[in-house]
mmCIF file of C-alpha atoms in Angstrom:
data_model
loop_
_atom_site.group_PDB
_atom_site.id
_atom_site.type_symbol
_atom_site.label_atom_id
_atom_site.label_comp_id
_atom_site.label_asym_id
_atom_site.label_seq_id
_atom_site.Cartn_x
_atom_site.Cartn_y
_atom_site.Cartn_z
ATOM 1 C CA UNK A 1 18.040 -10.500 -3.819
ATOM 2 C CA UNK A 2 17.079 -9.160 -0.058
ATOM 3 C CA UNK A 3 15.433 -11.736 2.308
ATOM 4 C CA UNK A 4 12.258 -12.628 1.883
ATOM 5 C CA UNK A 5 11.301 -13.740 5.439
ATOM 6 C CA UNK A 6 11.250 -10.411 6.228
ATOM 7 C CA UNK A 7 9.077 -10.539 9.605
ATOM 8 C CA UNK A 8 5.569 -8.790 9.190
ATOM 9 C CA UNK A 9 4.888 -5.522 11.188
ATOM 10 C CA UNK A 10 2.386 -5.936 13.721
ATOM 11 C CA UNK A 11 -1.438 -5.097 12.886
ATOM 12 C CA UNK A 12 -1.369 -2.493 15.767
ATOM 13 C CA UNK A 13 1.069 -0.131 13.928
ATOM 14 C CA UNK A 14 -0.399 -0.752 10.418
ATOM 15 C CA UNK A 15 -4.077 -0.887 11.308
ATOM 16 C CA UNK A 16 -4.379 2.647 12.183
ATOM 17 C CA UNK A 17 -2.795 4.382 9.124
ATOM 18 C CA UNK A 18 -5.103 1.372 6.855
ATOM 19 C CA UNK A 19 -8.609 2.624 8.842
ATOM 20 C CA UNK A 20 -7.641 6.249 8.115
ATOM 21 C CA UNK A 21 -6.874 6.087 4.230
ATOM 22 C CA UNK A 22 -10.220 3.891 4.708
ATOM 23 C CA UNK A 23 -12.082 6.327 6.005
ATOM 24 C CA UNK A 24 -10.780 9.234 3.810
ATOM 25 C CA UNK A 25 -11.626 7.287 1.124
ATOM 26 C CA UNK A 26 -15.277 6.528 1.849
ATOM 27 C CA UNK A 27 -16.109 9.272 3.695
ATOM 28 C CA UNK A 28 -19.708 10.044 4.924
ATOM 29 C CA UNK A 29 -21.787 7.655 2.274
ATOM 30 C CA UNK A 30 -18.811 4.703 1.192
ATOM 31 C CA UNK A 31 -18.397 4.058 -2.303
ATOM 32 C CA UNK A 32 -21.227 5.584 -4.584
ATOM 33 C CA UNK A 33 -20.096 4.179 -7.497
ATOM 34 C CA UNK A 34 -19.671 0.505 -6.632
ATOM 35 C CA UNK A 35 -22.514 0.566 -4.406
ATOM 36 C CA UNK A 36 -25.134 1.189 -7.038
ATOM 37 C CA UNK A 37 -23.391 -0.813 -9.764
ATOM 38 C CA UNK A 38 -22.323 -3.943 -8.044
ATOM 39 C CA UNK A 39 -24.547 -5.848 -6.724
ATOM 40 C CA UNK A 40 -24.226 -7.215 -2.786
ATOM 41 C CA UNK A 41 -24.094 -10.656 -3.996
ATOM 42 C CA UNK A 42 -21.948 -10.387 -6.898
ATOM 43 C CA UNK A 43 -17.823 -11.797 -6.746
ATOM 44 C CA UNK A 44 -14.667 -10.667 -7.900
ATOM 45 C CA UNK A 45 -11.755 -12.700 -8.663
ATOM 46 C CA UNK A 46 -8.436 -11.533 -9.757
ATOM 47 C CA UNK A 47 -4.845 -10.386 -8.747
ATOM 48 C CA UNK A 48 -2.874 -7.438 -7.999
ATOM 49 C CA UNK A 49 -0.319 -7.644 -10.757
ATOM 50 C CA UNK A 50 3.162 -5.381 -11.285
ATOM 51 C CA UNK A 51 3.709 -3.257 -14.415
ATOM 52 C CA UNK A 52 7.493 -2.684 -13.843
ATOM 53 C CA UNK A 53 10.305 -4.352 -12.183
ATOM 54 C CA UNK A 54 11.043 -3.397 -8.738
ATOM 55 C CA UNK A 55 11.160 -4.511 -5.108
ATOM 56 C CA UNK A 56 7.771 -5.521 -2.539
ATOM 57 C CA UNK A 57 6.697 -3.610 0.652
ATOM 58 C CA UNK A 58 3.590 -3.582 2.019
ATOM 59 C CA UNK A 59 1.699 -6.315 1.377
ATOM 60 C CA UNK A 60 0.277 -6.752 4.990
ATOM 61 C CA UNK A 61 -1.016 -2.884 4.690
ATOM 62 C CA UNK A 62 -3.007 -4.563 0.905
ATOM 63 C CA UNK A 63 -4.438 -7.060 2.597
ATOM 64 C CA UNK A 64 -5.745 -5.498 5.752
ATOM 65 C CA UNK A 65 -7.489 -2.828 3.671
ATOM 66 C CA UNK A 66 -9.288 -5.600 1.852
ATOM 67 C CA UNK A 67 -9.954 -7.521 4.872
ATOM 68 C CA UNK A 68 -11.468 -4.869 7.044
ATOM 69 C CA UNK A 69 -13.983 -3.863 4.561
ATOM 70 C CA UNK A 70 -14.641 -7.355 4.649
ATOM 71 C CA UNK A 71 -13.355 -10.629 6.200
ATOM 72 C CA UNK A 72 -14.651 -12.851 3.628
ATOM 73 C CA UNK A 73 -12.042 -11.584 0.907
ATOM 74 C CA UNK A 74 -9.606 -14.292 0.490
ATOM 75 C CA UNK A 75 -6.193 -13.117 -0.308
ATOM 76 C CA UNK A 76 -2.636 -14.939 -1.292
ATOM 77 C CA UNK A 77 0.419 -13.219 -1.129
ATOM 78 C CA UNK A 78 2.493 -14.800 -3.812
ATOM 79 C CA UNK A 79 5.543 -12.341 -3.790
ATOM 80 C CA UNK A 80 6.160 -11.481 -0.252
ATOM 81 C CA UNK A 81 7.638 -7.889 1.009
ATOM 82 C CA UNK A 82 11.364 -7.987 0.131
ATOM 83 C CA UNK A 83 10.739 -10.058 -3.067
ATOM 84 C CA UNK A 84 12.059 -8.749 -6.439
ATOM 85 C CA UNK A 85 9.363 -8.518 -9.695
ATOM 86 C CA UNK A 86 9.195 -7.704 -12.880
ATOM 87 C CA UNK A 87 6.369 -6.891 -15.248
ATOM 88 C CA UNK A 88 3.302 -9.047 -15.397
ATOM 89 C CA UNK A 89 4.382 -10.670 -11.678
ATOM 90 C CA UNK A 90 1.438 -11.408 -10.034
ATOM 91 C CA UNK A 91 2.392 -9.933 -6.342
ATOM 92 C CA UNK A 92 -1.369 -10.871 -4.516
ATOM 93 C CA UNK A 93 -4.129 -13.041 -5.913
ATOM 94 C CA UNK A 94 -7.504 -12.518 -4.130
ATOM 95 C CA UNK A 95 -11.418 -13.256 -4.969
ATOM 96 C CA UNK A 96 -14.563 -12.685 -2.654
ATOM 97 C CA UNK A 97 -17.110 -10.174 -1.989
ATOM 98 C CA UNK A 98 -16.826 -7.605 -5.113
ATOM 99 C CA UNK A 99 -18.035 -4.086 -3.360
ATOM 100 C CA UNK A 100 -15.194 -4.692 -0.619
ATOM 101 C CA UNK A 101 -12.468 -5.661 -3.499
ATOM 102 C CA UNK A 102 -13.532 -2.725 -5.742
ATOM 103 C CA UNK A 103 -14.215 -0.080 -2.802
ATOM 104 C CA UNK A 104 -10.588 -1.255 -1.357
ATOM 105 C CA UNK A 105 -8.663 -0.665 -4.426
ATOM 106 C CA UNK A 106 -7.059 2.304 -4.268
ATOM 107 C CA UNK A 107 -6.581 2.668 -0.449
ATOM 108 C CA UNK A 108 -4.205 -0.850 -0.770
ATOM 109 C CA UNK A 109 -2.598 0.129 -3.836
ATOM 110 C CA UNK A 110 -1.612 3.399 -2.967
ATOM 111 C CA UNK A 111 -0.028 1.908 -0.005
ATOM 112 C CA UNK A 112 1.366 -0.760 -1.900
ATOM 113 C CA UNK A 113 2.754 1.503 -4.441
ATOM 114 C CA UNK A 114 4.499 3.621 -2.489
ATOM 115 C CA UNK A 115 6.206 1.794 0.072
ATOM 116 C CA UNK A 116 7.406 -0.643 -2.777
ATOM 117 C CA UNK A 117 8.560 2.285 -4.396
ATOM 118 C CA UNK A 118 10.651 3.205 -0.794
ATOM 119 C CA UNK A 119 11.838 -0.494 -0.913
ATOM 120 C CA UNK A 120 12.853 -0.641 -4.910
ATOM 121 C CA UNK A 121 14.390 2.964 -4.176
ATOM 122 C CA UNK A 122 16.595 1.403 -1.335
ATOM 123 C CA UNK A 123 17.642 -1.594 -3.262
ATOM 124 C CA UNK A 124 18.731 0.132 -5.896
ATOM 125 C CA UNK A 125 20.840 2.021 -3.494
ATOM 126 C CA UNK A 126 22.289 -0.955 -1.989
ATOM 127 C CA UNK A 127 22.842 -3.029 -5.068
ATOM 128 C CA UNK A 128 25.373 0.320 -6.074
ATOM 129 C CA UNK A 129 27.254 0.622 -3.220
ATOM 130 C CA UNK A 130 28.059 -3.202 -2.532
ATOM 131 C CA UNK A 131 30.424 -3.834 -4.778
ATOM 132 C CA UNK A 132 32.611 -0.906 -3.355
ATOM 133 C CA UNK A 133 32.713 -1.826 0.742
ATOM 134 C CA UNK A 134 30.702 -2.919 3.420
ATOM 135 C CA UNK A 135 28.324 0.233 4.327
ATOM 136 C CA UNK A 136 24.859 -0.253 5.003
ATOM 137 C CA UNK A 137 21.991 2.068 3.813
ATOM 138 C CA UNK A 138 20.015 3.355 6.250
ATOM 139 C CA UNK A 139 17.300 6.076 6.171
ATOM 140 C CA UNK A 140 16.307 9.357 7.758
ATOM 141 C CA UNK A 141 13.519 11.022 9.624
ATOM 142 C CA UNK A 142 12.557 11.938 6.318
ATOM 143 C CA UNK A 143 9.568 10.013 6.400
ATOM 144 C CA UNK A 144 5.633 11.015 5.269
ATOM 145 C CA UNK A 145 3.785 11.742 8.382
ATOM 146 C CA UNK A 146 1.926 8.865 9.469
ATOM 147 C CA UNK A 147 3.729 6.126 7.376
ATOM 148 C CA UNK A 148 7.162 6.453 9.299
ATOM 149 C CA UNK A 149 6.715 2.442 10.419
ATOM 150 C CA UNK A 150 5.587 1.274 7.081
ATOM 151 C CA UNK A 151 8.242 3.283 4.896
ATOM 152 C CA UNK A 152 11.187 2.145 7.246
ATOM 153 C CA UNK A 153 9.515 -1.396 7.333
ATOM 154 C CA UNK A 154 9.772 -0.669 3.242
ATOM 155 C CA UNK A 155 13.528 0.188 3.452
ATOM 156 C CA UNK A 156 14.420 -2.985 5.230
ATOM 157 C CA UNK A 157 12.336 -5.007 2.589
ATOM 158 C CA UNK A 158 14.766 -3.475 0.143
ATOM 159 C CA UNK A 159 17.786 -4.659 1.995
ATOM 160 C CA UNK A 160 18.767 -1.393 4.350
ATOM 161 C CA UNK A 161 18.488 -0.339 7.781
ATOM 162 C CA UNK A 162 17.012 1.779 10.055
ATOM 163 C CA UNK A 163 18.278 4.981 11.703
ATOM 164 C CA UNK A 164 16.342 5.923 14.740
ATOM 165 C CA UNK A 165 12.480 5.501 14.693
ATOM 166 C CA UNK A 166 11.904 8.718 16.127
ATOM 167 C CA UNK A 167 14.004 11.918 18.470
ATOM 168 C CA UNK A 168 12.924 9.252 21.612
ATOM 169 C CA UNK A 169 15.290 6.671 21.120
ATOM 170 C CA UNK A 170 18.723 8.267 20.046
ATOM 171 C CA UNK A 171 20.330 11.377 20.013
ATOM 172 C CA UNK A 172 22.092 12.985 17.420
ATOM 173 C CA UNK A 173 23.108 15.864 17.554
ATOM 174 C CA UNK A 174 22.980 18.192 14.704
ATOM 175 C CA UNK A 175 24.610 21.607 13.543
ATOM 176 C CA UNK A 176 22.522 23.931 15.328
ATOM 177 C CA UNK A 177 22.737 22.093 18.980
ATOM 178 C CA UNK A 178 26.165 22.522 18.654
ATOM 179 C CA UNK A 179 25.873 25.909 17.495
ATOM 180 C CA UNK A 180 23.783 26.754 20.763
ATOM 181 C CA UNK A 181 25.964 24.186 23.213
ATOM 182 C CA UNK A 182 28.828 26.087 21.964
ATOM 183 C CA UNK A 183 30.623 23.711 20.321
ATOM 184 C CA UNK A 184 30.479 19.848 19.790
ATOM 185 C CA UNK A 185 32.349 18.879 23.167
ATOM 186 C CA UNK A 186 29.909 21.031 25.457
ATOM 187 C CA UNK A 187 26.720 19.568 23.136
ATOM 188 C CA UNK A 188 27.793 15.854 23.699
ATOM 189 C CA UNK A 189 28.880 16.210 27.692
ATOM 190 C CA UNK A 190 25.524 18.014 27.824
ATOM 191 C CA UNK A 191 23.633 14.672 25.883
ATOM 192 C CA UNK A 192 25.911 12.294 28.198
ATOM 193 C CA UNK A 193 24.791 13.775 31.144
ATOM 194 C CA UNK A 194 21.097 14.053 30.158
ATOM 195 C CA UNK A 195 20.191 10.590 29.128
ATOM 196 C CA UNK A 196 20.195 7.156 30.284
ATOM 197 C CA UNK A 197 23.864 4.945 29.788
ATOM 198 C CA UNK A 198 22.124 2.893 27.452
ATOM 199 C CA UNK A 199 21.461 5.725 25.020
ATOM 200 C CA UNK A 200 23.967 6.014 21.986
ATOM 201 C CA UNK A 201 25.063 10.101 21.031
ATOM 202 C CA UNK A 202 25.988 10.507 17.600
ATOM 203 C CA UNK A 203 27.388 13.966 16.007
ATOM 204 C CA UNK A 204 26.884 15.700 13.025
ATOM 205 C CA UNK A 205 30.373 17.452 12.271
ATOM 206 C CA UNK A 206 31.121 18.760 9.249
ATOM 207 C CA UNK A 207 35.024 19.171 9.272
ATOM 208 C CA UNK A 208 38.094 17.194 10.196
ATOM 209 C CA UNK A 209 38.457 19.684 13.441
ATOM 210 C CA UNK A 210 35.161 19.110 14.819
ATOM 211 C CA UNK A 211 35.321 15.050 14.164
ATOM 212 C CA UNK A 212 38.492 15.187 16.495
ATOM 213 C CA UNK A 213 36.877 17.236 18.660
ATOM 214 C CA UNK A 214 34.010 14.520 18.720
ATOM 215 C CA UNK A 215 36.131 11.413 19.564
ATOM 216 C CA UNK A 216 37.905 13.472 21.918
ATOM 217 C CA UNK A 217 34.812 13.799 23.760
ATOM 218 C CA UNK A 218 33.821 9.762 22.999
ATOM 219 C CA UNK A 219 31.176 9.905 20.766
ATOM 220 C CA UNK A 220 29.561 6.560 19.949
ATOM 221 C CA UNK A 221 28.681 7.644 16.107
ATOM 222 C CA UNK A 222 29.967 10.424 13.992
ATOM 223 C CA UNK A 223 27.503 11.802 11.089
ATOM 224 C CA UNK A 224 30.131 12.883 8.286
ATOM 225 C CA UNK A 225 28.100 15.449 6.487
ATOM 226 C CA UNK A 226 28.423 16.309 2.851
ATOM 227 C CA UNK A 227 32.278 15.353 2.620
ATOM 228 C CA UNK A 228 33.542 14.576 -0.511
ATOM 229 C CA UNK A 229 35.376 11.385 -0.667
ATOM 230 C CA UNK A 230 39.363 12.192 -0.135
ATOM 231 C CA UNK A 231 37.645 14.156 3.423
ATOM 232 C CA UNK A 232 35.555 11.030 4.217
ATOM 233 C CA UNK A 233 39.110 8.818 3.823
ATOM 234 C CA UNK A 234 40.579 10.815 6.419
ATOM 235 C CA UNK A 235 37.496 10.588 8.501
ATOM 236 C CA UNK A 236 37.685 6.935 8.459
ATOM 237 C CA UNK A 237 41.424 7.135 8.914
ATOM 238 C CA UNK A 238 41.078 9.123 11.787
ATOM 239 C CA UNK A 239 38.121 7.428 13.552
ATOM 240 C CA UNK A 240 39.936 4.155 13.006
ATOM 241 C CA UNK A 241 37.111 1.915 14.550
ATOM 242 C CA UNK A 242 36.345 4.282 17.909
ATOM 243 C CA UNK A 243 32.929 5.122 16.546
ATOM 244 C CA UNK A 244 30.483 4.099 14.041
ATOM 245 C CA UNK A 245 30.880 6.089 10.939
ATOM 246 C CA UNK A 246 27.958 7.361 8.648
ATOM 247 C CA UNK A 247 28.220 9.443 5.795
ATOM 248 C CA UNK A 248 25.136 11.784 4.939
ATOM 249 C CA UNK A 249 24.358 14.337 1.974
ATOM 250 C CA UNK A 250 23.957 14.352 -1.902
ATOM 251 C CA UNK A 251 23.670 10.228 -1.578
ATOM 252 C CA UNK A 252 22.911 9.249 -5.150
ATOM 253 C CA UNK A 253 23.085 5.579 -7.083
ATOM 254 C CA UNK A 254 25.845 7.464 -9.380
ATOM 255 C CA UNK A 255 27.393 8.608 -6.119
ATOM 256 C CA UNK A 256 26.971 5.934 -3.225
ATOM 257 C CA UNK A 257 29.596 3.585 -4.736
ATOM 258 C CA UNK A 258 32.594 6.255 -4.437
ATOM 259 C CA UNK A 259 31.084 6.910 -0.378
ATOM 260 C CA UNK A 260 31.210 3.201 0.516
ATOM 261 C CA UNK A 261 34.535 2.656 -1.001
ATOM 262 C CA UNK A 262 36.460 5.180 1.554
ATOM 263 C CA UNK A 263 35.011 2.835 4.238
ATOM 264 C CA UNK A 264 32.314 4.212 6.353
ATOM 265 C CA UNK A 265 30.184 2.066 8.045
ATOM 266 C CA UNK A 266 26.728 3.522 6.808
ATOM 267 C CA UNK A 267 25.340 5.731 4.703
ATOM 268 C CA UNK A 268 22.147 7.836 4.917
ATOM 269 C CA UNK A 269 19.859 8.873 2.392
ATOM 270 C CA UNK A 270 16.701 10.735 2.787
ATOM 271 C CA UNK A 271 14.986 10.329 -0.658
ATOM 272 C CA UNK A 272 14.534 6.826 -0.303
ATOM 273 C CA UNK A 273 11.722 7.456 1.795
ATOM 274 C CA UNK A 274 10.676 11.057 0.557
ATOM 275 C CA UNK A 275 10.961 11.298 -2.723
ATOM 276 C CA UNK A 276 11.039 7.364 -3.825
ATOM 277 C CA UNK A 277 8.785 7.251 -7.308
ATOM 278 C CA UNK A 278 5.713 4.455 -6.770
ATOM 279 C CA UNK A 279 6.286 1.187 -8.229
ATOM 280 C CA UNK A 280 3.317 0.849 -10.885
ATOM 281 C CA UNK A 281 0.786 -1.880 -9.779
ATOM 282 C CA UNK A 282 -2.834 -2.442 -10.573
ATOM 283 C CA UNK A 283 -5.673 -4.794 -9.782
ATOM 284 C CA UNK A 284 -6.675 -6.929 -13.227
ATOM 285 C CA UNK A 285 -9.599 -9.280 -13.305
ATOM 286 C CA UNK A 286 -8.642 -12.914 -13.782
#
């Protein structure tokens, strides 16, 4: 089970990506249908229930697309981002104005859906590979633009961590800088000399030659990419606790538990946030 107390993400990041699948959604004239069914007055009372097993994320995104249509939708969040459900859970129980419920459907399910579909992806990851070592999961770049604070606020709820945010607060340095620096020593001087001392370099090296050639050089992280596991023992062998280790490429749940049994610290997968199927959740009247 990952830890429910996971801390909410602040309205100013989600509030933005909420008002613009808001907008998209209602467009020039709001919601034709409910508007000439539904009367102003009338109320809806019911719950936003799950129709498979899986893991929460994004339950403040849910809400605040009810909310802004209207404040006076009253909302309870009875299975928290990080919690696990199965069918028939109820995950939020809400009643109040019925145009804002029904207009506000979609816009917080979709969100819901998907980023508990990028948490239920990562768990599933990180259930595999614990029996097998200590290596984290972490995620990519790989993220759908616009969402990139939600879906990595998603991986944590599914019990892995984040790589860097964005190309602003780490550098790592992949196959082509070094193929333009020249090699991975010039590339990571280069970085060293370029950014503040409180700025970590990590290196993607693909051999045994240019992971020495890395530490040589005192790289704070190595990215070991697409190594099969007898290349990622040595790896770890060699590094022997001089950097942090992370293994990267092909990252599957048949595969993860073989990576994080030859000891690396973390391992990356981009599909947890890119291609992660939706967990299946709908809005039922009570």
């Amino acid at each position: 089970m990952t830890d429910t107390t996971l801390p909410s993400l602040p309205h100013l990041l989600v509030e933005p990506v909420v008002r613009a699948a808001l907008l998209e959604d209602l467009g020039r004239a709001g919601d034709l249908t409910t508007d000439s069914i539904v009367p102003a007055s009338a109320r809806f009372s019911g719950a936003i229930v799950s129709r498979q097993a899986g893991t929460v994320a994004g339950t403040d995104a849910a809400l605040l697309a009810f909310g802004l249509l209207d404040p006076a939708v009253n909302v309870r969040v009875l299975r928290p981002d990080g919690s696990p459900i199965a069918p028939g859970d109820t995950v939020i129980a809400l009643d109040g104005p019925a145009r804002a419920i029904l207009s506000a459907e979609r816009v917080a399910l979709n969100l819901l859906c998907r980023l508990s579909g990028v948490a239920t992806a990562t768990a599933s990851l990180v259930e595999a590979a614990r029996p097998h070592g200590r290596a984290r999961i972490v995620c990519t770049r790989k993220t759908t633009p616009g969402l990139r604070a939600l879906e990595k606020h998603a991986v944590r709820a599914g019990g892995g961590a984040n790589h860097r945010f964005g190309l602003d607060d780490a550098v790592l340095i992949k196959d082509n800088h070094v193929a333009v620096a020249g090699g991975v020593g010039p590339a990571v001087r280069r970085a060293r000399a370029g950014v503040g001392h409180l700025v970590k370099i990590e290196v993607e090296v693909d051999t045994l030659a240019q992971l020495e050639e890395a530490l040589a050089v005192g790289a704070d992280a190595v990215l070991l990419d697409n190594m099969d596991p007898d290349t990622l023992r040595q790896a770890v062998a060699m590094i022997d606790g001089r950097a942090v280790s992370e293994a990267s490429g092909r990252i599957t749940r048949e595969t993860v538990g073989a990576v994080a049994a030859t000891g690396v610290d973390l391992i990356s997968a981009g599909w947890i946030t890119h291609s992660a199927p939706i967990v299946d959740l709908g809005l039922d009247v009570a």
